[in-house]
Coordinates of C-alpha atoms in Angstrom, one line a residue:
Chain A
M1 CA 186.4 84.9 71.0
N2 CA 183.4 84.2 69.3
A3 CA 180.1 85.1 70.9
I4 CA 178.5 82.2 69.3
E5 CA 180.2 79.2 67.7
V6 CA 178.0 76.5 66.1
S7 CA 179.3 73.5 64.6
Q8 CA 177.6 70.6 62.6
L9 CA 174.0 71.5 63.8
T10 CA 171.1 69.5 62.7
V11 CA 167.7 69.7 63.4
A12 CA 165.1 67.4 62.4
Y13 CA 161.2 66.9 63.0
E14 CA 159.6 63.5 62.1
N15 CA 162.1 62.7 59.4
T16 CA 162.1 66.2 57.8
T17 CA 165.3 68.0 58.3
V18 CA 164.5 71.5 59.1
L19 CA 168.1 72.6 59.7
H20 CA 171.3 70.8 57.9
D21 CA 174.8 70.9 59.0
I22 CA 175.0 74.5 60.5
N23 CA 178.4 75.8 61.0
L24 CA 178.5 79.3 62.1
H25 CA 180.5 81.6 64.2
V26 CA 179.4 85.4 65.5
P27 CA 182.4 87.5 66.7
V28 CA 181.7 89.5 69.9
G29 CA 180.0 92.9 69.4
K30 CA 178.2 92.2 66.2
L31 CA 174.9 93.4 65.2
T32 CA 174.1 90.3 63.0
G33 CA 171.0 89.8 61.1
I34 CA 169.6 86.2 60.1
I35 CA 168.1 86.7 56.6
G36 CA 166.4 83.7 54.8
P37 CA 162.9 83.1 53.1
N38 CA 159.9 81.8 55.1
G39 CA 160.5 78.3 56.3
A40 CA 164.3 78.8 55.9
G41 CA 164.6 77.7 59.7
K42 CA 165.4 81.1 61.1
S43 CA 163.5 81.1 64.3
T44 CA 164.3 77.2 64.6
L45 CA 168.1 78.2 64.6
I46 CA 167.7 80.5 67.5
K47 CA 165.7 77.9 69.4
A48 CA 168.3 75.3 68.6
I49 CA 171.0 77.6 69.6
L50 CA 169.1 78.1 72.8
N51 CA 168.7 74.4 73.5
Q52 CA 164.9 74.5 73.2
L53 CA 164.7 71.7 70.7
P54 CA 164.8 67.9 71.7
N55 CA 165.7 66.7 68.2
K56 CA 169.1 68.3 67.6
T57 CA 172.7 67.3 67.2
G58 CA 175.8 69.5 67.1
K59 CA 177.8 71.7 69.2
V60 CA 176.9 75.1 70.6
E61 CA 179.1 77.7 72.5
I62 CA 178.4 81.1 73.8
L63 CA 181.3 83.0 74.6
G64 CA 183.5 80.1 74.6
Q65 CA 181.4 77.9 77.1
A66 CA 178.4 75.3 76.6
L67 CA 175.2 77.2 77.1
N68 CA 173.9 77.5 81.0
P69 CA 171.2 79.5 81.9
K70 CA 172.6 79.9 85.2
N71 CA 175.2 82.3 84.2
N72 CA 172.9 84.7 82.6
L73 CA 174.9 85.4 79.4
V74 CA 171.9 85.1 76.9
G75 CA 168.9 87.7 76.5
Y76 CA 165.9 86.5 74.5
V77 CA 163.2 88.1 72.6
P78 CA 160.5 85.6 71.3
Q79 CA 158.0 86.3 68.6
R80 CA 155.6 88.6 70.1
N81 CA 152.5 86.3 69.0
A82 CA 154.0 83.4 70.8
V83 CA 152.2 84.8 74.0
D84 CA 148.7 85.3 75.1
W85 CA 148.6 89.3 75.6
D86 CA 145.3 88.9 77.5
F87 CA 147.1 87.6 80.3
P88 CA 146.1 89.6 83.4
T89 CA 149.5 91.3 84.0
N90 CA 151.2 94.8 83.3
A91 CA 153.9 96.1 81.4
L92 CA 156.4 96.6 84.4
D93 CA 155.6 92.8 85.6
V94 CA 156.6 91.6 82.3
V95 CA 159.7 93.3 82.5
L96 CA 160.4 92.2 85.7
M97 CA 160.4 88.6 84.5
G98 CA 163.8 89.5 82.6
R99 CA 165.2 89.5 86.3
F100 CA 164.2 86.1 87.3
G101 CA 167.2 84.5 85.8
H102 CA 169.3 86.5 88.6
I103 CA 166.6 86.4 91.1
G104 CA 166.9 82.6 91.3
L105 CA 164.3 80.2 92.8
F106 CA 162.7 80.9 96.1
H107 CA 163.4 84.5 96.0
R108 CA 161.0 87.4 95.2
P109 CA 162.0 90.5 92.9
S110 CA 163.7 93.2 95.4
A111 CA 163.2 96.8 95.0
K112 CA 166.4 97.2 93.1
D113 CA 165.1 94.6 90.5
R114 CA 162.1 96.9 90.1
E115 CA 164.0 99.6 89.7
K116 CA 165.9 98.0 86.9
A117 CA 163.0 97.1 85.1
L118 CA 161.4 100.4 85.4
N119 CA 164.6 101.8 84.1
C120 CA 164.3 99.3 81.1
L121 CA 160.9 100.3 80.3
K122 CA 162.2 103.8 80.3
S123 CA 164.8 103.2 77.7
V124 CA 162.6 101.9 75.3
G125 CA 160.2 105.2 75.8
M126 CA 157.5 102.9 77.9
E127 CA 157.9 104.1 81.4
E128 CA 154.5 106.1 81.5
F129 CA 153.0 102.6 80.6
A130 CA 154.5 100.5 83.5
N131 CA 151.0 99.9 85.2
R132 CA 149.1 99.3 82.2
S133 CA 147.6 96.1 81.4
I134 CA 149.8 94.4 78.7
G135 CA 146.3 93.5 76.4
Q136 CA 145.9 97.7 76.2
L137 CA 149.0 98.2 74.6
S138 CA 149.3 98.2 70.6
G139 CA 151.4 95.8 68.9
G140 CA 154.7 98.3 68.9
Q141 CA 154.5 98.9 72.5
Q142 CA 154.4 95.2 73.1
Q143 CA 157.3 94.8 71.2
R144 CA 159.0 97.5 73.3
V145 CA 158.0 95.8 76.1
F146 CA 159.8 92.5 75.3
L147 CA 162.7 94.3 74.1
A148 CA 162.8 95.9 77.8
R149 CA 162.3 92.5 79.0
A150 CA 165.5 91.3 77.4
L151 CA 167.3 94.4 78.4
A152 CA 166.6 93.5 82.2
Q153 CA 168.3 90.2 81.7
E154 CA 171.6 92.3 81.5
A155 CA 173.2 89.5 79.2
E156 CA 176.1 89.4 76.9
V157 CA 174.5 87.8 73.7
Y158 CA 171.2 88.9 72.6
F159 CA 168.8 86.8 70.2
M160 CA 165.6 88.5 68.8
D161 CA 163.1 86.7 66.6
E162 CA 161.6 89.1 64.5
P163 CA 161.4 92.2 66.7
F164 CA 160.4 94.3 63.6
V165 CA 157.2 92.5 62.6
G166 CA 153.9 94.5 62.9
V167 CA 155.6 97.5 64.6
D168 CA 155.1 101.2 63.7
A169 CA 157.9 103.1 62.3
A170 CA 158.9 104.9 65.5
T171 CA 159.0 101.8 67.4
E172 CA 161.3 100.3 64.6
R173 CA 163.5 103.4 65.1
T174 CA 163.5 102.8 68.7
I175 CA 164.5 99.4 68.7
I176 CA 167.0 99.7 66.1
N177 CA 168.6 102.7 68.2
I178 CA 168.6 100.3 71.3
L179 CA 170.2 97.8 69.4
K180 CA 173.0 99.7 68.0
Q181 CA 173.5 100.9 71.9
L182 CA 173.9 97.6 72.9
K183 CA 176.4 96.9 70.1
E184 CA 178.6 99.7 71.2
K185 CA 178.6 98.6 74.8
G186 CA 180.3 95.2 73.3
K187 CA 177.0 93.2 73.2
T188 CA 176.4 90.6 70.7
V189 CA 172.9 90.8 69.1
L190 CA 171.4 88.1 66.7
V191 CA 168.1 89.3 65.0
V192 CA 165.9 87.4 62.7
H193 CA 165.0 89.7 60.0
H194 CA 162.7 90.3 56.9
D195 CA 163.0 93.5 55.4
L196 CA 165.8 93.1 53.0
Q197 CA 166.0 97.0 52.5
T198 CA 167.3 97.8 55.7
V199 CA 169.8 95.0 56.1
R200 CA 172.7 96.9 55.2
D201 CA 171.8 100.2 57.4
Y202 CA 171.1 97.7 60.6
F203 CA 173.5 95.0 60.8
D204 CA 177.4 94.9 60.2
W205 CA 177.3 90.9 60.2
T206 CA 174.9 88.8 58.1
V207 CA 173.8 85.3 58.2
L208 CA 172.0 84.0 54.8
L209 CA 170.0 81.0 55.7
N210 CA 168.1 78.7 54.2
K211 CA 168.1 75.0 55.6
T212 CA 171.7 75.5 55.8
I213 CA 174.0 78.4 56.2
I214 CA 174.4 79.8 52.7
S215 CA 176.7 82.5 53.5
S216 CA 177.9 84.3 56.8
G217 CA 180.2 87.1 57.7
P218 CA 180.6 90.7 57.3
T219 CA 177.6 92.3 55.6
N220 CA 179.1 93.9 52.8
I221 CA 180.9 90.8 51.9
T222 CA 177.9 88.6 52.5
F223 CA 175.0 90.6 51.7
T224 CA 175.2 90.0 47.6
E225 CA 172.7 89.8 44.7
E226 CA 174.5 86.6 43.8
K227 CA 174.1 85.2 47.4
L228 CA 170.6 86.4 48.0
Q229 CA 169.6 84.5 44.9
Q230 CA 171.0 81.6 46.0
T231 CA 169.6 82.0 49.4
Y232 CA 165.9 82.9 47.9
G233 CA 166.4 80.4 45.1
G234 CA 164.7 83.1 42.8
K235 CA 161.9 83.7 44.7
L236 CA 163.1 87.3 45.6
F237 CA 160.6 88.7 43.3
F238 CA 157.7 86.8 44.6
M239 CA 158.6 87.7 48.2
N240 CA 158.7 91.5 47.5
E241 CA 155.3 91.0 45.9
K242 CA 154.0 89.5 48.7
N243 CA 155.1 92.3 51.0
N244 CA 153.2 94.8 49.0
K245 CA 156.2 96.6 48.4
A246 CA 156.0 98.4 44.8
V247 CA 159.5 97.3 43.3
T248 CA 160.4 95.0 40.5
E249 CA 163.1 92.6 41.0
R250 CA 165.6 95.0 39.7
G251 CA 164.4 97.6 41.8
S252 CA 164.6 95.6 45.1
L253 CA 168.1 94.4 44.0
S254 CA 169.3 98.0 43.3
A255 CA 168.2 98.8 47.0
I256 CA 170.6 96.1 47.9
R257 CA 173.1 97.2 45.7
Chain B
M1 CA 126.5 72.4 114.3
N2 CA 126.2 70.3 111.2
E3 CA 125.1 73.0 109.2
I4 CA 128.3 75.1 110.1
W5 CA 130.3 72.0 109.1
V6 CA 128.7 71.8 105.9
L7 CA 129.3 75.5 105.2
V8 CA 132.7 75.2 106.4
T9 CA 133.3 72.2 104.0
G10 CA 131.9 74.0 101.1
S11 CA 133.8 77.3 101.6
L12 CA 137.2 75.4 101.8
V13 CA 136.1 73.6 98.6
G14 CA 135.5 76.8 97.0
I15 CA 138.8 78.3 98.2
T16 CA 140.9 75.4 97.2
C17 CA 139.2 75.0 93.9
G18 CA 139.0 78.8 93.3
L19 CA 142.7 79.1 94.1
T20 CA 144.0 75.9 91.7
G21 CA 141.3 77.2 88.9
V22 CA 143.1 80.4 88.3
F23 CA 146.1 78.9 86.9
L24 CA 144.3 76.3 85.6
I25 CA 142.5 78.8 83.4
L26 CA 145.6 80.8 82.6
R27 CA 147.4 77.8 81.6
K28 CA 144.2 77.1 79.2
M29 CA 144.0 73.6 80.8
A30 CA 140.4 73.6 82.0
M31 CA 139.7 70.5 79.9
I32 CA 142.5 68.7 81.4
A33 CA 141.2 69.4 84.9
D34 CA 137.9 67.8 83.6
A35 CA 139.9 64.8 82.6
I36 CA 141.7 64.4 85.8
S37 CA 138.7 64.9 87.9
H38 CA 137.6 61.3 86.2
T39 CA 140.7 59.6 86.0
V40 CA 141.3 60.2 89.8
L41 CA 138.5 57.7 90.7
F42 CA 141.0 55.0 89.0
G43 CA 143.6 56.3 91.0
I44 CA 141.2 55.6 94.3
V45 CA 140.2 52.2 93.3
M46 CA 143.4 51.1 92.5
A47 CA 144.7 52.4 95.8
F48 CA 141.7 50.7 97.4
I49 CA 142.5 47.6 95.9
V50 CA 146.2 47.3 96.7
T51 CA 145.8 48.5 100.2
Q52 CA 142.2 47.3 101.1
T53 CA 141.4 50.3 102.9
L54 CA 139.6 53.4 102.2
N55 CA 142.3 55.5 104.1
G56 CA 142.4 59.1 102.8
V57 CA 146.4 59.2 102.6
W58 CA 146.1 56.2 100.2
M59 CA 143.4 57.7 98.2
M60 CA 145.4 61.0 97.8
I61 CA 148.3 58.9 96.6
G62 CA 146.5 57.1 94.5
A63 CA 144.8 60.0 93.0
G64 CA 147.9 62.1 92.5
I65 CA 149.5 59.0 90.6
A66 CA 146.6 59.0 88.5
G67 CA 146.4 62.5 87.6
I68 CA 150.2 62.6 87.0
L69 CA 149.4 59.4 84.6
T70 CA 146.6 61.3 82.5
A71 CA 148.7 64.6 82.3
Y72 CA 151.7 62.3 80.8
L73 CA 149.4 60.3 78.7
V74 CA 147.7 63.0 77.2
Q75 CA 151.4 64.6 76.6
V76 CA 152.4 61.7 74.9
L77 CA 149.6 61.2 72.5
Q78 CA 149.7 64.9 71.6
S79 CA 153.3 64.9 71.0
N80 CA 152.9 61.8 68.8
G81 CA 150.4 63.4 66.5
L82 CA 147.0 63.6 68.2
Q83 CA 145.4 66.8 68.9
E84 CA 145.0 67.9 72.1
D85 CA 141.3 67.8 72.7
A86 CA 141.2 64.3 71.2
S87 CA 144.1 63.3 73.3
I88 CA 142.0 64.4 76.8
G89 CA 139.0 62.6 75.5
V90 CA 140.7 59.3 74.8
V91 CA 142.6 59.4 77.9
F92 CA 140.2 60.4 80.4
T93 CA 137.3 58.2 79.0
T94 CA 139.3 55.1 79.2
L95 CA 140.8 55.6 82.4
F96 CA 137.7 56.4 83.8
A97 CA 135.6 53.7 82.4
A98 CA 138.6 51.6 83.6
G99 CA 137.9 52.9 87.1
V100 CA 134.1 51.9 86.9
L101 CA 134.8 48.5 85.8
L102 CA 137.4 47.9 88.9
I103 CA 134.8 49.3 91.3
T104 CA 132.1 47.1 90.2
L105 CA 134.7 44.0 90.0
F106 CA 136.5 44.3 92.9
A107 CA 134.9 47.0 95.6
G108 CA 131.2 46.5 95.2
N109 CA 130.5 46.3 99.0
V110 CA 132.3 48.9 99.9
H111 CA 131.4 52.8 100.2
L112 CA 132.6 53.5 96.8
D113 CA 129.7 53.7 94.5
V114 CA 130.1 55.4 91.0
E115 CA 127.2 57.7 91.9
H116 CA 128.7 59.0 95.2
V117 CA 131.8 59.5 93.4
L118 CA 130.1 61.5 90.6
M119 CA 127.9 63.7 92.7
G120 CA 129.4 63.5 96.3
E121 CA 127.2 63.9 99.3
I122 CA 128.1 67.1 101.2
A123 CA 125.2 66.4 104.0
F124 CA 127.0 63.5 104.8
V125 CA 130.1 65.4 105.8
P126 CA 129.5 66.2 109.2
W127 CA 129.4 62.7 110.7
N128 CA 132.7 61.2 109.1
T129 CA 135.1 62.7 111.8
W130 CA 138.8 62.2 112.2
T131 CA 140.8 63.3 115.6
F132 CA 144.1 64.7 115.1
V133 CA 146.2 66.6 117.8
G134 CA 143.2 66.4 120.0
I135 CA 140.9 68.4 117.5
T136 CA 137.9 66.6 116.1
M137 CA 136.6 67.9 112.9
P138 CA 135.0 66.1 109.7
K139 CA 137.6 64.2 107.5
A140 CA 136.7 66.1 104.6
V141 CA 137.8 69.1 106.6
W142 CA 140.9 68.0 107.6
M143 CA 141.7 66.9 103.9
L144 CA 140.5 70.1 102.4
L145 CA 142.8 71.9 104.8
F146 CA 145.7 69.9 104.0
V147 CA 145.4 70.3 100.4
L148 CA 144.7 74.0 100.8
L149 CA 148.0 74.4 102.8
L150 CA 149.6 72.3 99.9
N151 CA 148.6 74.5 97.4
I152 CA 149.4 78.1 99.0
L153 CA 152.7 76.6 100.0
F154 CA 153.2 75.8 96.3
L155 CA 152.2 79.1 95.1
V156 CA 154.0 81.1 97.5
V157 CA 157.4 78.8 96.7
F158 CA 156.9 79.1 92.8
Y159 CA 154.7 82.0 92.2
K160 CA 157.0 83.9 89.6
E161 CA 157.8 80.8 88.1
L162 CA 154.4 79.6 87.7
K163 CA 153.6 83.1 86.4
I164 CA 156.3 83.3 83.8
S165 CA 156.0 79.6 82.6
T166 CA 152.2 80.6 82.0
F167 CA 152.8 83.5 80.5
D168 CA 155.6 82.7 78.3
P169 CA 156.9 79.4 78.2
V170 CA 159.5 79.7 75.8
F171 CA 161.0 82.7 77.3
A172 CA 160.9 80.5 80.9
M173 CA 162.7 78.0 79.1
S174 CA 165.4 80.1 77.8
L175 CA 165.8 80.9 81.7
G176 CA 166.6 77.3 82.6
L177 CA 163.2 77.2 84.8
P178 CA 162.1 73.6 85.7
L179 CA 159.1 73.6 83.3
V180 CA 158.5 70.0 83.3
F181 CA 158.5 69.9 87.0
L182 CA 156.1 72.8 87.6
H183 CA 153.7 71.1 85.4
Y184 CA 153.6 67.9 87.0
A185 CA 153.8 69.3 90.3
F186 CA 150.6 71.6 89.1
M187 CA 148.9 68.7 87.8
T188 CA 149.6 66.7 91.0
L189 CA 147.9 69.6 93.3
V190 CA 145.0 69.6 91.0
S191 CA 144.5 65.6 91.7
F192 CA 144.5 66.5 95.3
T193 CA 142.2 69.2 95.0
T194 CA 140.2 67.0 93.2
V195 CA 140.2 64.2 95.8
A196 CA 139.8 66.7 98.8
A197 CA 136.9 67.9 97.1
F198 CA 135.3 64.4 96.1
D199 CA 133.5 63.5 99.2
S200 CA 131.3 67.1 99.3
V201 CA 130.7 67.8 95.7
G202 CA 132.0 64.7 93.6
A203 CA 134.2 64.6 90.2
V204 CA 131.5 66.2 87.9
L205 CA 130.7 69.0 90.2
V206 CA 134.6 69.6 91.0
V207 CA 135.4 70.8 87.7
A208 CA 132.6 73.4 87.9
M209 CA 134.3 74.7 91.2
L210 CA 137.5 74.5 89.5
I211 CA 136.6 76.5 86.2
V212 CA 133.4 78.7 86.9
P213 CA 135.0 81.0 89.9
A214 CA 138.3 81.2 88.3
S215 CA 136.5 82.4 85.0
T216 CA 134.6 84.8 86.9
G217 CA 137.7 86.3 88.5
Y218 CA 139.4 86.2 85.0
L219 CA 136.4 88.7 83.6
L220 CA 137.3 90.9 86.8
S221 CA 140.7 91.3 87.1
K222 CA 143.7 92.7 85.6
S223 CA 146.2 91.1 87.7
I224 CA 146.9 87.6 89.1
K225 CA 146.6 88.7 92.6
V226 CA 143.0 90.0 91.9
M227 CA 142.1 87.0 90.2
L228 CA 143.2 84.7 92.9
I229 CA 140.9 86.8 95.6
S230 CA 138.1 87.2 93.4
S231 CA 137.9 83.4 92.2
M232 CA 138.2 82.6 96.0
A233 CA 135.5 85.0 96.7
V234 CA 133.3 83.6 94.2
G235 CA 133.9 80.0 95.3
I236 CA 132.9 80.8 98.9
M237 CA 129.7 83.0 97.6
S238 CA 128.8 79.7 95.7
A239 CA 129.2 77.5 98.3
I240 CA 127.4 79.2 100.9
G241 CA 124.7 80.6 98.4
G242 CA 124.5 77.1 97.0
Y243 CA 123.7 75.7 100.6
Y244 CA 121.0 77.8 101.3
F245 CA 119.3 77.7 97.9
A246 CA 119.3 73.8 98.2
K247 CA 117.7 74.3 101.6
L248 CA 115.2 76.4 100.4
F249 CA 114.1 74.2 97.3
D250 CA 115.0 71.1 99.0
T251 CA 117.5 70.0 96.4
S252 CA 121.1 68.6 95.9
I253 CA 123.4 71.0 97.9
A254 CA 126.3 70.3 95.5
G255 CA 124.2 70.8 92.5
M256 CA 123.0 73.9 94.0
M257 CA 126.5 74.9 94.8
A258 CA 127.6 74.5 91.1
T259 CA 124.2 76.3 89.8
T260 CA 125.1 79.3 92.1
A261 CA 128.7 79.5 90.6
G262 CA 127.1 79.7 86.9
L263 CA 124.5 82.4 87.9
I264 CA 127.1 84.4 89.4
F265 CA 129.6 84.0 86.4
M266 CA 126.4 85.0 84.3
L267 CA 125.7 88.0 86.3
V268 CA 129.3 89.3 86.1
F269 CA 129.6 88.5 82.4
L270 CA 126.4 90.9 81.8
F271 CA 127.0 93.4 84.4
R272 CA 130.9 93.8 84.8
P273 CA 132.0 97.2 84.4
Y274 CA 133.9 98.6 81.0
E275 CA 133.2 95.2 78.9
G276 CA 129.9 93.9 80.3
L277 CA 127.6 92.7 77.5
L278 CA 124.9 95.0 78.8
V279 CA 127.2 98.0 78.9
K280 CA 128.5 97.4 75.4
K281 CA 124.7 97.2 74.3
R282 CA 123.9 100.2 75.9
K283 CA 127.0 102.0 74.3
L284 CA 126.1 100.6 70.8
T285 CA 122.5 102.1 71.3
N286 CA 123.8 105.4 72.2
I287 CA 126.0 105.4 68.8
H288 CA 123.1 104.3 67.3
E289 CA 120.8 107.2 68.6
I290 CA 123.5 109.6 67.7
V291 CA 123.8 108.6 63.9
V292 CA 120.3 108.3 63.4
K293 CA 120.0 111.7 64.9

């Protein structure tokens, strides 16, 4: 059975097609990178799969069934800058929000939920910050809190929107280790990712996206120079320059090889 | 005795508005509250035209509908390409103007004049009483108690949903939480709160009581619970302080309440611990002295 099965998915905003005819499957237990240039629709793809967009056609199945938040199969890490970090709450409270799908309406988080949330904070190395205001955390720490919240969801399939953007190297290592642990436990993880250099190390399944699926499959088959050029439409050199990486087009591609 | 009723009414306005105001601020909807506080006039007048009575229950229903209509129309304009602030501006002025016109056309001789709606008159509150289960209290107090109870009930039942949908709506949506229901339920409560506070402080100053105490609470708090408590406390302080200042200077009670709220906000803004302007300035001077030495 596939963890994610998408067929003929199309998303349009005011006559502009953002995603076109997406057909995609990701097997259970794959750590998957979604790769593509800016504006390729990577975040949109995640939101469309999670049924957050009104202008969407097509079919999405998670573990063989239609998406239903009630069965708590899906965990989600939105982009970190999507929320106001000056919100008056602390790290543990944010992680506790990951339990809300299990707690249900009209109930309060129990002591057990708190314990689980605290354990999740522990596993991202943030237990000593449990009572810290989220506004006082660094970008990397905030990202860890978001990851801990997703862990608290105890889901089967995880969607993560750019978890590595703007974090320090230590946080990036912590996050990727946790994602690999999730994979070992048989969970499926989808990550919107930017850094082409790390794709080979991080992901065993890769989706190349630019408005539609360019290629999708095991990383060693999908992540090739030719398919990347096709995905980035010759913008590869430009992209590296923007990221301030001192690599030539040849250099960046040799890193890929 | 009358003085006590005025103080009770004012404090209830402070508590109710302080409670509602917290989530208005956190949801960045202060201006929507401003809009609703004006458009409920339209709802109240419509309720009067339809029922031909000035019954509190019908007023509430009319105001609730007007509040939802306001929130809905703003949403419609916004999702069709107009900026949020412009959408609010268009909807609120149009509906408010319609309300004013309807009053002058159809409700000229009733106790529903524009000035009263805008400014309220808390000093008259004690004379308009209502008896229920053998208890006689001013009508305004009954209404405020009812709305306060509704607010507390809503908050107790939906606290965690309200919190998460305010902090991270995208994540809340992925959990399948009823975001649309929460939004409109909250907007209805804001409308109810506005109407209940109408008689005492009027449409313009109810905005002050919704926004200023909650903003003061925001400056002082690191958690929503503390913010709720400090917001309500500032609300009560503004009401009681406002009453006595108004007596002292022989001026508008409602006006003085809002002014007091503004003064408390300013004091907190300047002197709050760690982040107050004066504390920052002193720190800067210290750094300056160290550098100069």
